[in-house]
mmCIF file of C-alpha atoms (C1' of nucleotides) in Angstrom:
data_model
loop_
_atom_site.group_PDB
_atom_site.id
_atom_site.type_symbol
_atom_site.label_atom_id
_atom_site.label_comp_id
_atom_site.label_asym_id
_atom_site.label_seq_id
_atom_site.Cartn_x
_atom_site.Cartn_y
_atom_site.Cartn_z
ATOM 1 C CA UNK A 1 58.449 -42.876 51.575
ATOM 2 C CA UNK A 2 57.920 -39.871 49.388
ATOM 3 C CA UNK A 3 60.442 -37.647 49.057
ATOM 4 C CA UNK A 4 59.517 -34.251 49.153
ATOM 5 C CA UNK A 5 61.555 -31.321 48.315
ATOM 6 C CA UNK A 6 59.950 -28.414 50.781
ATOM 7 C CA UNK A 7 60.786 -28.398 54.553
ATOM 8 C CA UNK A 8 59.265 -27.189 58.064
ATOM 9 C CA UNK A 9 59.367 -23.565 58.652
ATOM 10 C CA UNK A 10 61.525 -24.172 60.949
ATOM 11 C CA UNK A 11 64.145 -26.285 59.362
ATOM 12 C CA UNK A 12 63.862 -23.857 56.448
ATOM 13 C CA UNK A 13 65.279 -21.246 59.341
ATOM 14 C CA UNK A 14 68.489 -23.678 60.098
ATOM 15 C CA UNK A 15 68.862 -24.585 56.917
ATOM 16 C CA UNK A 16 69.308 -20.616 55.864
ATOM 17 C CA UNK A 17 71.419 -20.162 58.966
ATOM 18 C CA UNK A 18 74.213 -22.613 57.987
ATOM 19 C CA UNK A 19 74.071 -21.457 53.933
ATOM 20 C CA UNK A 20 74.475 -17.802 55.635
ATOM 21 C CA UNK A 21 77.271 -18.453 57.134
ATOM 22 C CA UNK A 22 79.347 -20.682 54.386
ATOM 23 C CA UNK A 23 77.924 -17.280 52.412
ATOM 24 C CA UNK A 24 81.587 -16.006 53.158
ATOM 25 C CA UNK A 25 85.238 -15.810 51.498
ATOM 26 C CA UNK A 26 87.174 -15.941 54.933
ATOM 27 C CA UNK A 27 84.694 -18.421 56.771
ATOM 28 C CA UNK A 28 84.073 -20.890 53.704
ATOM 29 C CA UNK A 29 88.227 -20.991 53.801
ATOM 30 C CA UNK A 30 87.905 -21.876 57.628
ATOM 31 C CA UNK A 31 85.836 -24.691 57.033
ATOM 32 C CA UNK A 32 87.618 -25.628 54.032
ATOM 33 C CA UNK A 33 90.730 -25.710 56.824
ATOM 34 C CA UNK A 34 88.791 -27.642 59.100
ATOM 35 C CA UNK A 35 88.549 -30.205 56.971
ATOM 36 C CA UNK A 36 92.198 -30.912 57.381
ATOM 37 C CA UNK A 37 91.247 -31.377 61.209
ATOM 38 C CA UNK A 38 91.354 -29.204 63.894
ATOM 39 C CA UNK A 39 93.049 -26.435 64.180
ATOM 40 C CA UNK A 40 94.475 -23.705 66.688
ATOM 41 C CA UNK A 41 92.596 -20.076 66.124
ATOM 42 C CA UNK A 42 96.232 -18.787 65.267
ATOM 43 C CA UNK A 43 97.430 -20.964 62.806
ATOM 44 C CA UNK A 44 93.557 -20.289 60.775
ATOM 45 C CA UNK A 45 94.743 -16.291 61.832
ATOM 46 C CA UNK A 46 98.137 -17.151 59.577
ATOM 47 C CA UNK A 47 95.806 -17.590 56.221
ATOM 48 C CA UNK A 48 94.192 -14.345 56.351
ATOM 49 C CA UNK A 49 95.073 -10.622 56.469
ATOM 50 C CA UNK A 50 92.599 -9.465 58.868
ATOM 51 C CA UNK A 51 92.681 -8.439 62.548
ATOM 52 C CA UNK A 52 92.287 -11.673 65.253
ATOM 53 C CA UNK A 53 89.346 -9.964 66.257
ATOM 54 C CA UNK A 54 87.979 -10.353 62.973
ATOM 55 C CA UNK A 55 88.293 -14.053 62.867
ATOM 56 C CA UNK A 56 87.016 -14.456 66.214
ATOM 57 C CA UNK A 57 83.874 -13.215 65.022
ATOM 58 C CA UNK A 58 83.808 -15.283 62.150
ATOM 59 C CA UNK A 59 84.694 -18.547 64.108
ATOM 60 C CA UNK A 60 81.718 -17.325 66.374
ATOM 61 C CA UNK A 61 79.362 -17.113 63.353
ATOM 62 C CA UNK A 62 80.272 -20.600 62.167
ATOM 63 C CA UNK A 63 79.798 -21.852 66.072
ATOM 64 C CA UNK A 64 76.492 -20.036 66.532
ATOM 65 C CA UNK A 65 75.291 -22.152 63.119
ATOM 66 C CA UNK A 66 76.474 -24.605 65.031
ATOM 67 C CA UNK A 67 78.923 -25.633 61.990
ATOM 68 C CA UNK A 68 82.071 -25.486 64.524
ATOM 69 C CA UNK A 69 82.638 -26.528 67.876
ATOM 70 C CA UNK A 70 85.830 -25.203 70.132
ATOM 71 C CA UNK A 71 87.573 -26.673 73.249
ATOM 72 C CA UNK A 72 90.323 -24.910 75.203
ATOM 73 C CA UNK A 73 93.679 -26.199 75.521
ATOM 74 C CA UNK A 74 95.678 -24.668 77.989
ATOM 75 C CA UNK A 75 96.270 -20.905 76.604
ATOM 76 C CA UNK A 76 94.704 -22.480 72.761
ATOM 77 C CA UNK A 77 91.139 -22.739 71.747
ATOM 78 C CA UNK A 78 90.926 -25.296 69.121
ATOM 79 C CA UNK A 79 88.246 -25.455 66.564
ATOM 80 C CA UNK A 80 87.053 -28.449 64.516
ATOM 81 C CA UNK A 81 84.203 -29.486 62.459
ATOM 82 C CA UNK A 82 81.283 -30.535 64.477
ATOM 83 C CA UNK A 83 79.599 -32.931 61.502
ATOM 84 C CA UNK A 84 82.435 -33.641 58.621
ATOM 85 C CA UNK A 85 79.760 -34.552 56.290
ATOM 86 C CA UNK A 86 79.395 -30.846 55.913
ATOM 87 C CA UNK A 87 82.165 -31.378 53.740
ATOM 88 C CA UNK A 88 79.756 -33.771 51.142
ATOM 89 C CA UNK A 89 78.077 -30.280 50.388
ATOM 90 C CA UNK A 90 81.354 -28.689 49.035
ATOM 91 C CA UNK A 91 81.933 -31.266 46.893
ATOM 92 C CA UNK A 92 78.006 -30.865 45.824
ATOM 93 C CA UNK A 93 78.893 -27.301 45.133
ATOM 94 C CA UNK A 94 81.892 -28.123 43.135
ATOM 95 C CA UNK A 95 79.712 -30.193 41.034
ATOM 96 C CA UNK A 96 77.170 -27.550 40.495
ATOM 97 C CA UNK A 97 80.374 -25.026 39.135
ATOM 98 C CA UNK A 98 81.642 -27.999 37.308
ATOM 99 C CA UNK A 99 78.115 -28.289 35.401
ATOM 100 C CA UNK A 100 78.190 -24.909 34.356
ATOM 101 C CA UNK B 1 94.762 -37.924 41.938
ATOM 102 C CA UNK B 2 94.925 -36.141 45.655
ATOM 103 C CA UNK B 3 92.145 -34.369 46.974
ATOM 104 C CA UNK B 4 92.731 -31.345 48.274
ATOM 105 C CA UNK B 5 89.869 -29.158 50.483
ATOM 106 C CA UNK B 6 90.936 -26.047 49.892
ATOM 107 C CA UNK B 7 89.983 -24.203 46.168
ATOM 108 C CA UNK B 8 91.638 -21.605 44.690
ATOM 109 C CA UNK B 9 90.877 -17.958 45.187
ATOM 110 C CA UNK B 10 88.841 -17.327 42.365
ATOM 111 C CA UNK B 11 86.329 -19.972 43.423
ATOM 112 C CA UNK B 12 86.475 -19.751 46.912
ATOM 113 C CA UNK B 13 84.434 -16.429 45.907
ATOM 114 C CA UNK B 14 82.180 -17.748 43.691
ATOM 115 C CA UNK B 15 81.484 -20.673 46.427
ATOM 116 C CA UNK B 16 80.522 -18.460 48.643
ATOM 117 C CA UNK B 17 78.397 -16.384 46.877
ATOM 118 C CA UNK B 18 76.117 -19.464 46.372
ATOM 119 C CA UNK B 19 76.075 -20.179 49.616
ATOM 120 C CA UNK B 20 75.568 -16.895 50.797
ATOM 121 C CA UNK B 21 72.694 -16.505 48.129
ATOM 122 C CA UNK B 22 71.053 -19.488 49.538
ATOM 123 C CA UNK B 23 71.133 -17.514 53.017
ATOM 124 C CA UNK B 24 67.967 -16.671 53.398
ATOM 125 C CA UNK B 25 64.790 -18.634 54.300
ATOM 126 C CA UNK B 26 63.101 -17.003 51.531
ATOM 127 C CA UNK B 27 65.563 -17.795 48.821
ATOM 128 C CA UNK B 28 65.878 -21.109 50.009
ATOM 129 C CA UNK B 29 61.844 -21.751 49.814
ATOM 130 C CA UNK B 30 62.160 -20.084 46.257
ATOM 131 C CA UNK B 31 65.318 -22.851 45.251
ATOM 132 C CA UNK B 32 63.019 -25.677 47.254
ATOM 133 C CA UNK B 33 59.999 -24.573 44.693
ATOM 134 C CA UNK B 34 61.678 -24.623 41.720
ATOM 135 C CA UNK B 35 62.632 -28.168 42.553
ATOM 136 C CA UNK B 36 59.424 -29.055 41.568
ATOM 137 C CA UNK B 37 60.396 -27.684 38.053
ATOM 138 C CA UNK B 38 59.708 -24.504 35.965
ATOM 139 C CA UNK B 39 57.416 -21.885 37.689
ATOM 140 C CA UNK B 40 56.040 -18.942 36.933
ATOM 141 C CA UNK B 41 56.717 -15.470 39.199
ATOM 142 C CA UNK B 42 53.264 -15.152 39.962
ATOM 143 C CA UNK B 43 52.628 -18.612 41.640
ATOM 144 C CA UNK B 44 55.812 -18.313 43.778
ATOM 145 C CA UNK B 45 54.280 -15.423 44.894
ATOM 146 C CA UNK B 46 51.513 -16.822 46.428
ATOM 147 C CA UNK B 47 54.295 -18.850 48.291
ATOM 148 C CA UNK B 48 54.915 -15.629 50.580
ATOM 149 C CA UNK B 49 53.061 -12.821 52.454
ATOM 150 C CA UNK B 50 56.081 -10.323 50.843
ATOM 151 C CA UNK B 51 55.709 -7.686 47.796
ATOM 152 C CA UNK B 52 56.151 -8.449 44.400
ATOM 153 C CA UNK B 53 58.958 -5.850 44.188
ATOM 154 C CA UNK B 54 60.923 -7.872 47.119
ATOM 155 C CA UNK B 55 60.195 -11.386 45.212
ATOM 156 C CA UNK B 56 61.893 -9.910 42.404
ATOM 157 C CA UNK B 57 65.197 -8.850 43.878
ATOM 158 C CA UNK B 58 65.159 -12.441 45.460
ATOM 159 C CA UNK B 59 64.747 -13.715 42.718
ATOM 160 C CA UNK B 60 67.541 -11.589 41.077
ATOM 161 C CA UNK B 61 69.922 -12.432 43.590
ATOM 162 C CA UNK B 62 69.793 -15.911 42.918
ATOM 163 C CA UNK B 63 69.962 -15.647 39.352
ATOM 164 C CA UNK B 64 73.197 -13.411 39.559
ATOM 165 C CA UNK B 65 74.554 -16.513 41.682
ATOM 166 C CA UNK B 66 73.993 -18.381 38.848
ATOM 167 C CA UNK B 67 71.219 -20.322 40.458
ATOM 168 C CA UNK B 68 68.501 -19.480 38.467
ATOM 169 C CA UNK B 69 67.390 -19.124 34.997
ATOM 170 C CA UNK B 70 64.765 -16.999 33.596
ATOM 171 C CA UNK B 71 62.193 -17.348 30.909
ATOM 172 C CA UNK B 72 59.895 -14.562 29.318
ATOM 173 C CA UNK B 73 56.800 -16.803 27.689
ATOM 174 C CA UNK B 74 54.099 -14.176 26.796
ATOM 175 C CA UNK B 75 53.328 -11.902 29.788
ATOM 176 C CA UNK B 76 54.679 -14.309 32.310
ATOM 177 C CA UNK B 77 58.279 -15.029 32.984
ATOM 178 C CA UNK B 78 59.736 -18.601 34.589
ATOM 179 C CA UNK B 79 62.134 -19.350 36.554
ATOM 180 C CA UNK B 80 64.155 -22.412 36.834
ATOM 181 C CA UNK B 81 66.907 -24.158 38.459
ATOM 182 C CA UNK B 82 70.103 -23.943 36.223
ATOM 183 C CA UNK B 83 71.566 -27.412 37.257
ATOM 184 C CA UNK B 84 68.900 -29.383 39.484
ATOM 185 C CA UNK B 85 72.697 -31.138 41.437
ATOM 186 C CA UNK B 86 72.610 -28.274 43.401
ATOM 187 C CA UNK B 87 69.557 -30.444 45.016
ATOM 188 C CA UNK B 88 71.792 -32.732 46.717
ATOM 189 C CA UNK B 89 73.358 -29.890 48.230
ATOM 190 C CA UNK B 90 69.886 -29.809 50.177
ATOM 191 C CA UNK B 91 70.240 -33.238 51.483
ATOM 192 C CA UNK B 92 73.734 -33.467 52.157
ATOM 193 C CA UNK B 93 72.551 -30.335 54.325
ATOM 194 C CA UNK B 94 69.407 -32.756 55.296
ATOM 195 C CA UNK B 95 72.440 -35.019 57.106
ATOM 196 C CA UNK B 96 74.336 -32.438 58.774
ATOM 197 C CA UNK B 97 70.999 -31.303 61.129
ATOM 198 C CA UNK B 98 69.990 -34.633 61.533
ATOM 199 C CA UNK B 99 73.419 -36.061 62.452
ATOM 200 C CA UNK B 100 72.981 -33.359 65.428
ATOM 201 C "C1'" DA C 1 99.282 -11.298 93.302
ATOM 202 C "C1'" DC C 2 101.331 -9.872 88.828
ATOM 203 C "C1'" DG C 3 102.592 -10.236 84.050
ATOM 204 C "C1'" DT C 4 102.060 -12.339 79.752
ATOM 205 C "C1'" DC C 5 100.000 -14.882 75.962
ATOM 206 C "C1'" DA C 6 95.801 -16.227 73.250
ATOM 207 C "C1'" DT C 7 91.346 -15.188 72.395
ATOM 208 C "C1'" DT C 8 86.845 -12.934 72.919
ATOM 209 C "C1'" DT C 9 83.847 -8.969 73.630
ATOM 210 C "C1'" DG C 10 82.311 -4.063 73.393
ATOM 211 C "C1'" DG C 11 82.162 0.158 70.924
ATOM 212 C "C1'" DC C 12 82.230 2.322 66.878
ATOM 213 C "C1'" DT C 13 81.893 3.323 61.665
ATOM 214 C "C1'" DA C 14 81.304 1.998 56.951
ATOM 215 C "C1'" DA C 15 79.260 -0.993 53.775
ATOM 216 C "C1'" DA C 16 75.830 -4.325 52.302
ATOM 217 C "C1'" DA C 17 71.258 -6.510 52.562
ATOM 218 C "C1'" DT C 18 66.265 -6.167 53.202
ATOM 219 C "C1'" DG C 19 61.857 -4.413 52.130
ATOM 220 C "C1'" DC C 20 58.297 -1.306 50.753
ATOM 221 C "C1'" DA C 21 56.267 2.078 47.505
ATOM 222 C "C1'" DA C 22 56.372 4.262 43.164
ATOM 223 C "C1'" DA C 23 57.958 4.494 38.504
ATOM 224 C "C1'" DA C 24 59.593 1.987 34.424
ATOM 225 C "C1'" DT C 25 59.549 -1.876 31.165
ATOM 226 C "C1'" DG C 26 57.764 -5.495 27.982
ATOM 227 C "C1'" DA C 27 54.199 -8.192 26.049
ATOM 228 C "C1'" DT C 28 49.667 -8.510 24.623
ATOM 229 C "C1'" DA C 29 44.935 -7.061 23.593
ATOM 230 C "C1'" DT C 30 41.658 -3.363 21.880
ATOM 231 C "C1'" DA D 1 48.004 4.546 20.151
ATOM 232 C "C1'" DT D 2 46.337 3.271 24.454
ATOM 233 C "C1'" DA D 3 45.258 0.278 28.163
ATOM 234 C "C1'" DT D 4 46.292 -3.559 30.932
ATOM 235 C "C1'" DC D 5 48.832 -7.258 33.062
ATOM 236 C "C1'" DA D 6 53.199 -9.240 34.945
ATOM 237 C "C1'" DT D 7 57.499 -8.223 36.379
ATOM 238 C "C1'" DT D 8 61.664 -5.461 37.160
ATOM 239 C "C1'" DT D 9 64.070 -1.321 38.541
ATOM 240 C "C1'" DT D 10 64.833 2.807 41.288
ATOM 241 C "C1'" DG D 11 64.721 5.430 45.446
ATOM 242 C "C1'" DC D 12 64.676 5.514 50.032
ATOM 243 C "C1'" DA D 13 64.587 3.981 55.160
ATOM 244 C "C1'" DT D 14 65.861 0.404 58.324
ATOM 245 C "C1'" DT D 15 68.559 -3.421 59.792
ATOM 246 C "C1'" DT D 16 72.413 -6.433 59.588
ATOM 247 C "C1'" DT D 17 77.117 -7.477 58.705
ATOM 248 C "C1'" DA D 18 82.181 -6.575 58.504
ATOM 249 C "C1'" DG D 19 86.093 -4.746 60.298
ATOM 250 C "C1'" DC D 20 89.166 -2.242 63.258
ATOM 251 C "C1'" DC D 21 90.756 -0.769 67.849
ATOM 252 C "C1'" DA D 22 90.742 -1.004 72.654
ATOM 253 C "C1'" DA D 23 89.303 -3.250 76.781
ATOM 254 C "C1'" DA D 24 88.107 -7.633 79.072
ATOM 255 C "C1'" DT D 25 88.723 -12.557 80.028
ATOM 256 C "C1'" DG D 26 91.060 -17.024 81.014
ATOM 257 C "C1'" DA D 27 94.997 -19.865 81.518
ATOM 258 C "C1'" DC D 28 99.548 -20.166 82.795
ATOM 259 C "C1'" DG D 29 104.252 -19.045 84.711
ATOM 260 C "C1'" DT D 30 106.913 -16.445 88.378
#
DNA sequence: ACGTCATTTGGCTAAAATGCAAAATGATAT
DNA sequence: ATATCATTTTGCATTTTAGCCAAATGACGT
């Protein structure tokens, strides 16, 4: 099968979703967290100095992107990766930096 | 040696500014071109229903994220993909929506 | 039912991104 | 020197994002 490098219209939409919302400091870091496994919001609140409501709306950006997935644990939300090969794109990226 | 996920400050930042230049379906379609190799302004263009002032900034954006490379050959100017790796970014990405 | 803890949501403001139109630039041709 | 073509830059209006604070929600203990 031919590979081809272009993509449906609306793949190309998803596709720019997810980059947009790695396309930040604090929520690259989250993911880069997640990676360790899941994690409690308030221990990923520990790494940063910004309000909790803050991160809440970055751990919602990642979710809508559908990058993250939560589950409530008693008085905890947990979040974790919902497709660890997301992580095969950092090291991708690292590559590209490296080549340069 | 160990692997660790998590990058240092300086190119958490950089990292994300990739990814956040690769946030738009636009960009994206541009980057997706350019696999295809060297092309000129004017044909990527054609690519869009957007104006020629708009391309440009796109195009600028990328090309401050590294991304991109510019040529001036007579009137015409080319763009390019710095380092083509950044490709398998694109499928790694390919794996995460289809692994959903 | 009430209080508390952990997190999200709403309301707001400031900053950044998007996009068009018009002006500026750079290369070439006349 | 002027005109033309291809592209970038500037200026401006509109939209989106980021961040804080305060209020709301949900789970649990008393």
């Amino acid at each position: 099968m031919k590979r081809t490098a272009t993509s449906s219209k609306l793949s190309v939409k998803r596709k720019s979703e997810i980059f947009k919302a790695l396309g930040h400091p604090t929520r690259l870091q989250i993911v880069e967290k997640l990676a360790e496994g899941e994690q409690c919001v308030c221990v990923v609140l520990e790494m940063f100095d910004i309000d909790m409501s803050t991160l809440s709306r970055h751990l919602s950006v990642l979710k809508n992107a559908g990058i993250v997935t939560d589950e409530r644990r008693g008085k905890n939300i947990f979040y974790s990766l919902t497709c660890p090969c997301i992580l095969d794109m950092f090291q991708c990226l690292e590559k590209v930096l490296g080549d340069r």
